[in-house]
């Protein structure tokens, strides 16, 4: 049983993580070689190639997806179950 908050949290977190891992990775592949997360230099120390999307941005998008999951977990812990709210009392474990 999922409600609108459950679906929104799952969609947002999955979307952010897929964007950061798969989406931006595909964009980097389409741009072409080199596939390095750091700037590449030649013998003289000149920067000859840099990544299109910074690794910090990609990491931030993935961490934002994980943060959404963390907030969703805190929400689920803080709110009582629907059955307990209707009954108006706590249930005792066996």
Tab-separated table of N, CA and C in Angstrom:
chain	number	residue	atom	x	y	z
A	1	UNK	N	0.840	-1.165	0.000
A	1	UNK	CA	0.000	0.000	0.000
A	1	UNK	C	0.892	1.238	0.000
A	2	UNK	N	0.892	1.932	-1.105
A	2	UNK	CA	1.678	3.148	-1.193
A	2	UNK	C	0.755	4.338	-1.414
A	3	UNK	N	1.102	5.434	-0.798
A	3	UNK	CA	0.338	6.660	-1.016
A	3	UNK	C	1.151	7.597	-1.902
A	4	UNK	N	0.689	8.797	-2.061
A	4	UNK	CA	1.312	9.741	-2.985
A	4	UNK	C	2.712	10.134	-2.528
A	5	UNK	N	2.942	10.231	-1.229
A	5	UNK	CA	4.265	10.597	-0.722
A	5	UNK	C	5.262	9.479	-1.008
A	6	UNK	N	4.831	8.223	-0.837
A	6	UNK	CA	5.701	7.091	-1.144
A	6	UNK	C	6.117	7.105	-2.609
A	7	UNK	N	5.157	7.272	-3.480
A	7	UNK	CA	5.449	7.272	-4.915
A	7	UNK	C	6.326	8.448	-5.309
A	8	UNK	N	6.074	9.613	-4.738
A	8	UNK	CA	6.877	10.800	-5.061
A	8	UNK	C	8.319	10.629	-4.590
A	9	UNK	N	8.513	10.108	-3.379
A	9	UNK	CA	9.871	9.913	-2.859
A	9	UNK	C	10.625	8.879	-3.687
A	10	UNK	N	9.960	7.791	-4.045
A	10	UNK	CA	10.619	6.768	-4.860
A	10	UNK	C	10.970	7.304	-6.242
A	11	UNK	N	10.059	8.041	-6.854
A	11	UNK	CA	10.306	8.565	-8.197
A	11	UNK	C	11.411	9.612	-8.180
A	12	UNK	N	11.390	10.519	-7.221
A	12	UNK	CA	12.397	11.572	-7.162
A	12	UNK	C	13.781	11.003	-6.878
A	13	UNK	N	13.887	10.113	-5.904
A	13	UNK	CA	15.197	9.557	-5.575
A	13	UNK	C	15.734	8.698	-6.714
A	14	UNK	N	14.890	7.869	-7.300
A	14	UNK	CA	15.349	7.041	-8.421
A	14	UNK	C	15.723	7.905	-9.616
A	15	UNK	N	14.951	8.938	-9.874
A	15	UNK	CA	15.257	9.832	-10.983
A	15	UNK	C	16.586	10.551	-10.808
A	16	UNK	N	16.838	11.053	-9.606
A	16	UNK	CA	18.105	11.746	-9.355
A	16	UNK	C	19.296	10.806	-9.478
A	17	UNK	N	19.170	9.601	-8.924
A	17	UNK	CA	20.285	8.668	-8.994
A	17	UNK	C	20.519	8.178	-10.419
A	18	UNK	N	19.452	7.904	-11.149
A	18	UNK	CA	19.627	7.490	-12.540
A	18	UNK	C	20.209	8.614	-13.390
A	19	UNK	N	19.785	9.835	-13.150
A	19	UNK	CA	20.338	10.968	-13.877
A	19	UNK	C	21.830	11.113	-13.600
A	20	UNK	N	22.210	11.022	-12.332
A	20	UNK	CA	23.612	11.199	-11.965
A	20	UNK	C	24.513	10.080	-12.441
A	21	UNK	N	24.019	8.852	-12.442
A	21	UNK	CA	24.861	7.715	-12.813
A	21	UNK	C	24.744	7.412	-14.304
A	22	UNK	N	23.544	7.125	-14.755
A	22	UNK	CA	23.346	6.673	-16.129
A	22	UNK	C	23.259	7.846	-17.104
A	23	UNK	N	22.407	8.807	-16.809
A	23	UNK	CA	22.169	9.901	-17.738
A	23	UNK	C	23.419	10.696	-18.050
A	24	UNK	N	24.107	11.142	-17.020
A	24	UNK	CA	25.314	11.928	-17.250
A	24	UNK	C	26.444	11.060	-17.801
A	25	UNK	N	26.451	9.776	-17.472
A	25	UNK	CA	27.442	8.863	-18.034
A	25	UNK	C	27.257	8.688	-19.529
A	26	UNK	N	26.014	8.573	-19.970
A	26	UNK	CA	25.737	8.451	-21.406
A	26	UNK	C	26.137	9.731	-22.134
A	27	UNK	N	25.869	10.872	-21.519
A	27	UNK	CA	26.268	12.147	-22.133
A	27	UNK	C	27.787	12.198	-22.295
A	28	UNK	N	28.522	11.765	-21.271
A	28	UNK	CA	29.985	11.742	-21.368
A	28	UNK	C	30.449	10.811	-22.480
A	29	UNK	N	29.786	9.663	-22.639
A	29	UNK	CA	30.156	8.732	-23.713
A	29	UNK	C	29.880	9.320	-25.086
A	30	UNK	N	28.756	10.017	-25.225
A	30	UNK	CA	28.405	10.592	-26.516
A	30	UNK	C	29.343	11.726	-26.922
A	31	UNK	N	29.875	12.439	-25.949
A	31	UNK	CA	30.805	13.524	-26.246
A	31	UNK	C	32.096	12.961	-26.834
A	32	UNK	N	32.497	11.781	-26.390
A	32	UNK	CA	33.682	11.139	-26.943
A	32	UNK	C	34.817	11.025	-25.955
A	33	UNK	N	35.870	10.399	-26.433
A	33	UNK	CA	37.045	10.152	-25.598
A	33	UNK	C	37.717	11.478	-25.268
A	34	UNK	N	38.430	11.618	-24.236
A	34	UNK	CA	38.784	10.646	-23.209
A	34	UNK	C	37.708	10.552	-22.125
A	35	UNK	N	37.659	9.429	-21.467
A	35	UNK	CA	36.655	9.183	-20.429
A	35	UNK	C	37.309	9.288	-19.059
A	36	UNK	N	37.804	10.419	-18.740
A	36	UNK	CA	38.521	10.609	-17.491
A	36	UNK	C	37.759	11.579	-16.599
A	37	UNK	N	37.669	11.273	-15.311
A	37	UNK	CA	36.983	12.196	-14.403
A	37	UNK	C	37.832	13.395	-13.993
A	38	UNK	N	39.103	13.382	-14.382
A	38	UNK	CA	39.994	14.504	-14.043
A	38	UNK	C	40.570	15.073	-15.328
A	39	UNK	N	40.998	16.314	-15.320
A	39	UNK	CA	41.631	16.882	-16.526
A	39	UNK	C	42.887	16.111	-16.922
A	40	UNK	N	43.074	15.909	-18.211
A	40	UNK	CA	44.241	15.195	-18.724
A	40	UNK	C	45.244	16.234	-19.217
A	41	UNK	N	46.501	16.040	-18.841
A	41	UNK	CA	47.547	16.977	-19.246
A	41	UNK	C	48.549	16.280	-20.156
A	42	UNK	N	49.273	17.078	-20.935
A	42	UNK	CA	50.326	16.520	-21.777
A	42	UNK	C	51.660	16.609	-21.038
A	43	UNK	N	52.759	16.338	-21.745
A	43	UNK	CA	54.091	16.353	-21.124
A	43	UNK	C	54.461	17.727	-20.564
A	44	UNK	N	53.976	18.775	-21.206
A	44	UNK	CA	54.308	20.127	-20.767
A	44	UNK	C	53.437	20.613	-19.609
A	45	UNK	N	52.430	19.847	-19.254
A	45	UNK	CA	51.553	20.243	-18.160
A	45	UNK	C	50.326	21.001	-18.603
A	46	UNK	N	50.125	21.135	-19.909
A	46	UNK	CA	48.925	21.791	-20.427
A	46	UNK	C	47.725	20.870	-20.289
A	47	UNK	N	46.597	21.424	-19.960
A	47	UNK	CA	45.371	20.647	-19.904
A	47	UNK	C	44.876	20.452	-21.332
A	48	UNK	N	44.794	19.183	-21.775
A	48	UNK	CA	44.391	18.904	-23.147
A	48	UNK	C	42.964	18.362	-23.237
A	49	UNK	N	42.428	17.848	-22.142
A	49	UNK	CA	41.054	17.339	-22.148
A	49	UNK	C	40.481	17.410	-20.740
A	50	UNK	N	39.220	17.787	-20.650
A	50	UNK	CA	38.520	17.836	-19.371
A	50	UNK	C	37.172	17.137	-19.529
A	51	UNK	N	36.610	16.627	-18.441
A	51	UNK	CA	35.287	16.022	-18.550
A	51	UNK	C	34.225	17.090	-18.828
A	52	UNK	N	33.162	16.701	-19.528
A	52	UNK	CA	32.087	17.650	-19.833
A	52	UNK	C	31.333	18.039	-18.565
A	53	UNK	N	31.015	17.044	-17.766
A	53	UNK	CA	30.281	17.280	-16.517
A	53	UNK	C	31.209	16.952	-15.357
A	54	UNK	N	31.344	17.872	-14.457
A	54	UNK	CA	32.248	17.714	-13.322
A	54	UNK	C	31.841	16.522	-12.454
A	55	UNK	N	32.822	15.767	-11.963
A	55	UNK	CA	32.495	14.653	-11.064
A	55	UNK	C	31.791	15.111	-9.792
A	56	UNK	N	32.074	16.336	-9.354
A	56	UNK	CA	31.413	16.849	-8.157
A	56	UNK	C	29.923	17.051	-8.398
A	57	UNK	N	29.564	17.470	-9.602
A	57	UNK	CA	28.148	17.649	-9.927
A	57	UNK	C	27.450	16.299	-9.985
A	58	UNK	N	28.080	15.331	-10.640
A	58	UNK	CA	27.489	13.990	-10.725
A	58	UNK	C	27.319	13.386	-9.328
A	59	UNK	N	28.338	13.527	-8.496
A	59	UNK	CA	28.266	13.004	-7.137
A	59	UNK	C	27.182	13.723	-6.339
A	60	UNK	N	27.059	15.023	-6.516
A	60	UNK	CA	26.037	15.787	-5.807
A	60	UNK	C	24.626	15.361	-6.175
A	61	UNK	N	24.399	15.058	-7.455
A	61	UNK	CA	23.066	14.622	-7.891
A	61	UNK	C	22.740	13.266	-7.277
A	62	UNK	N	23.712	12.356	-7.264
A	62	UNK	CA	23.482	11.032	-6.667
A	62	UNK	C	23.254	11.161	-5.162
A	63	UNK	N	24.040	11.994	-4.501
A	63	UNK	CA	23.851	12.199	-3.064
A	63	UNK	C	22.518	12.861	-2.747
A	64	UNK	N	22.035	13.710	-3.634
A	64	UNK	CA	20.709	14.309	-3.440
A	64	UNK	C	19.639	13.219	-3.494
A	65	UNK	N	19.787	12.251	-4.390
A	65	UNK	CA	18.848	11.128	-4.450
A	65	UNK	C	18.880	10.296	-3.178
A	66	UNK	N	20.073	10.078	-2.650
A	66	UNK	CA	20.195	9.326	-1.401
A	66	UNK	C	19.614	10.136	-0.239
A	67	UNK	N	19.792	11.453	-0.250
A	67	UNK	CA	19.229	12.302	0.800
A	67	UNK	C	17.699	12.263	0.782
A	68	UNK	N	17.117	12.220	-0.407
A	68	UNK	CA	15.658	12.110	-0.511
A	68	UNK	C	15.201	10.800	0.133
A	69	UNK	N	15.924	9.716	-0.120
A	69	UNK	CA	15.576	8.441	0.523
A	69	UNK	C	15.714	8.525	2.043
A	70	UNK	N	16.729	9.229	2.519
A	70	UNK	CA	16.901	9.400	3.961
A	70	UNK	C	15.768	10.204	4.587
A	71	UNK	N	15.356	11.268	3.914
A	71	UNK	CA	14.229	12.056	4.416
A	71	UNK	C	12.936	11.243	4.396
A	72	UNK	N	12.777	10.438	3.360
A	72	UNK	CA	11.598	9.581	3.273
A	72	UNK	C	11.600	8.555	4.416
A	73	UNK	N	12.757	7.995	4.726
A	73	UNK	CA	12.853	7.037	5.832
A	73	UNK	C	12.507	7.715	7.157
A	74	UNK	N	13.007	8.934	7.368
A	74	UNK	CA	12.683	9.663	8.598
A	74	UNK	C	11.190	9.952	8.679
A	75	UNK	N	10.575	10.274	7.544
A	75	UNK	CA	9.125	10.510	7.505
A	75	UNK	C	8.365	9.245	7.892
A	76	UNK	N	8.783	8.110	7.352
A	76	UNK	CA	8.081	6.857	7.646
A	76	UNK	C	8.246	6.453	9.109
A	77	UNK	N	9.378	6.764	9.691
A	77	UNK	CA	9.588	6.446	11.105
A	77	UNK	C	8.736	7.357	11.986
A	78	UNK	N	8.608	8.608	11.593
A	78	UNK	CA	7.899	9.590	12.421
A	78	UNK	C	6.386	9.459	12.351
A	79	UNK	N	5.851	8.943	11.258
A	79	UNK	CA	4.399	8.834	11.126
A	79	UNK	C	3.936	7.445	11.543
A	80	UNK	N	2.819	7.367	12.251
A	80	UNK	CA	2.314	6.049	12.664
A	80	UNK	C	1.700	5.298	11.477
A	81	UNK	N	1.612	3.999	11.618
A	81	UNK	CA	0.961	3.190	10.590
A	81	UNK	C	-0.526	3.519	10.538
A	82	UNK	N	-1.133	3.344	9.391
A	82	UNK	CA	-2.545	3.682	9.213
A	82	UNK	C	-3.442	2.841	10.115
A	83	UNK	N	-3.101	1.568	10.314
A	83	UNK	CA	-3.929	0.707	11.174
A	83	UNK	C	-3.877	1.162	12.631
A	84	UNK	N	-2.677	1.559	13.089
A	84	UNK	CA	-2.531	2.026	14.462
A	84	UNK	C	-3.259	3.353	14.669
A	85	UNK	N	-3.260	4.206	13.685
A	85	UNK	CA	-3.928	5.503	13.803
A	85	UNK	C	-5.439	5.327	13.870
A	86	UNK	N	-5.967	4.389	13.095
A	86	UNK	CA	-7.416	4.149	13.127
A	86	UNK	C	-7.851	3.523	14.439
A	87	UNK	N	-7.037	2.588	14.955
A	87	UNK	CA	-7.416	1.906	16.191
A	87	UNK	C	-7.299	2.846	17.394
A	88	UNK	N	-6.415	3.783	17.327
A	88	UNK	CA	-6.257	4.737	18.425
A	88	UNK	C	-5.447	4.196	19.567
A	89	UNK	N	-4.788	3.071	19.390
A	89	UNK	CA	-3.950	2.523	20.447
A	89	UNK	C	-2.773	1.787	19.817
A	90	UNK	N	-1.800	1.511	20.679
A	90	UNK	CA	-0.623	0.792	20.196
A	90	UNK	C	-0.895	-0.699	20.239
A	91	UNK	N	-0.269	-1.432	19.344
A	91	UNK	CA	-0.399	-2.889	19.374
A	91	UNK	C	0.804	-3.475	20.087
A	92	UNK	N	0.587	-4.545	20.786
A	92	UNK	CA	1.641	-5.192	21.558
A	92	UNK	C	2.205	-6.341	20.742
A	93	UNK	N	3.525	-6.416	20.673
A	93	UNK	CA	4.163	-7.511	19.940
A	93	UNK	C	4.116	-8.777	20.782
A	94	UNK	N	4.077	-9.889	20.109
A	94	UNK	CA	4.036	-11.183	20.828
A	94	UNK	C	5.363	-11.531	21.399
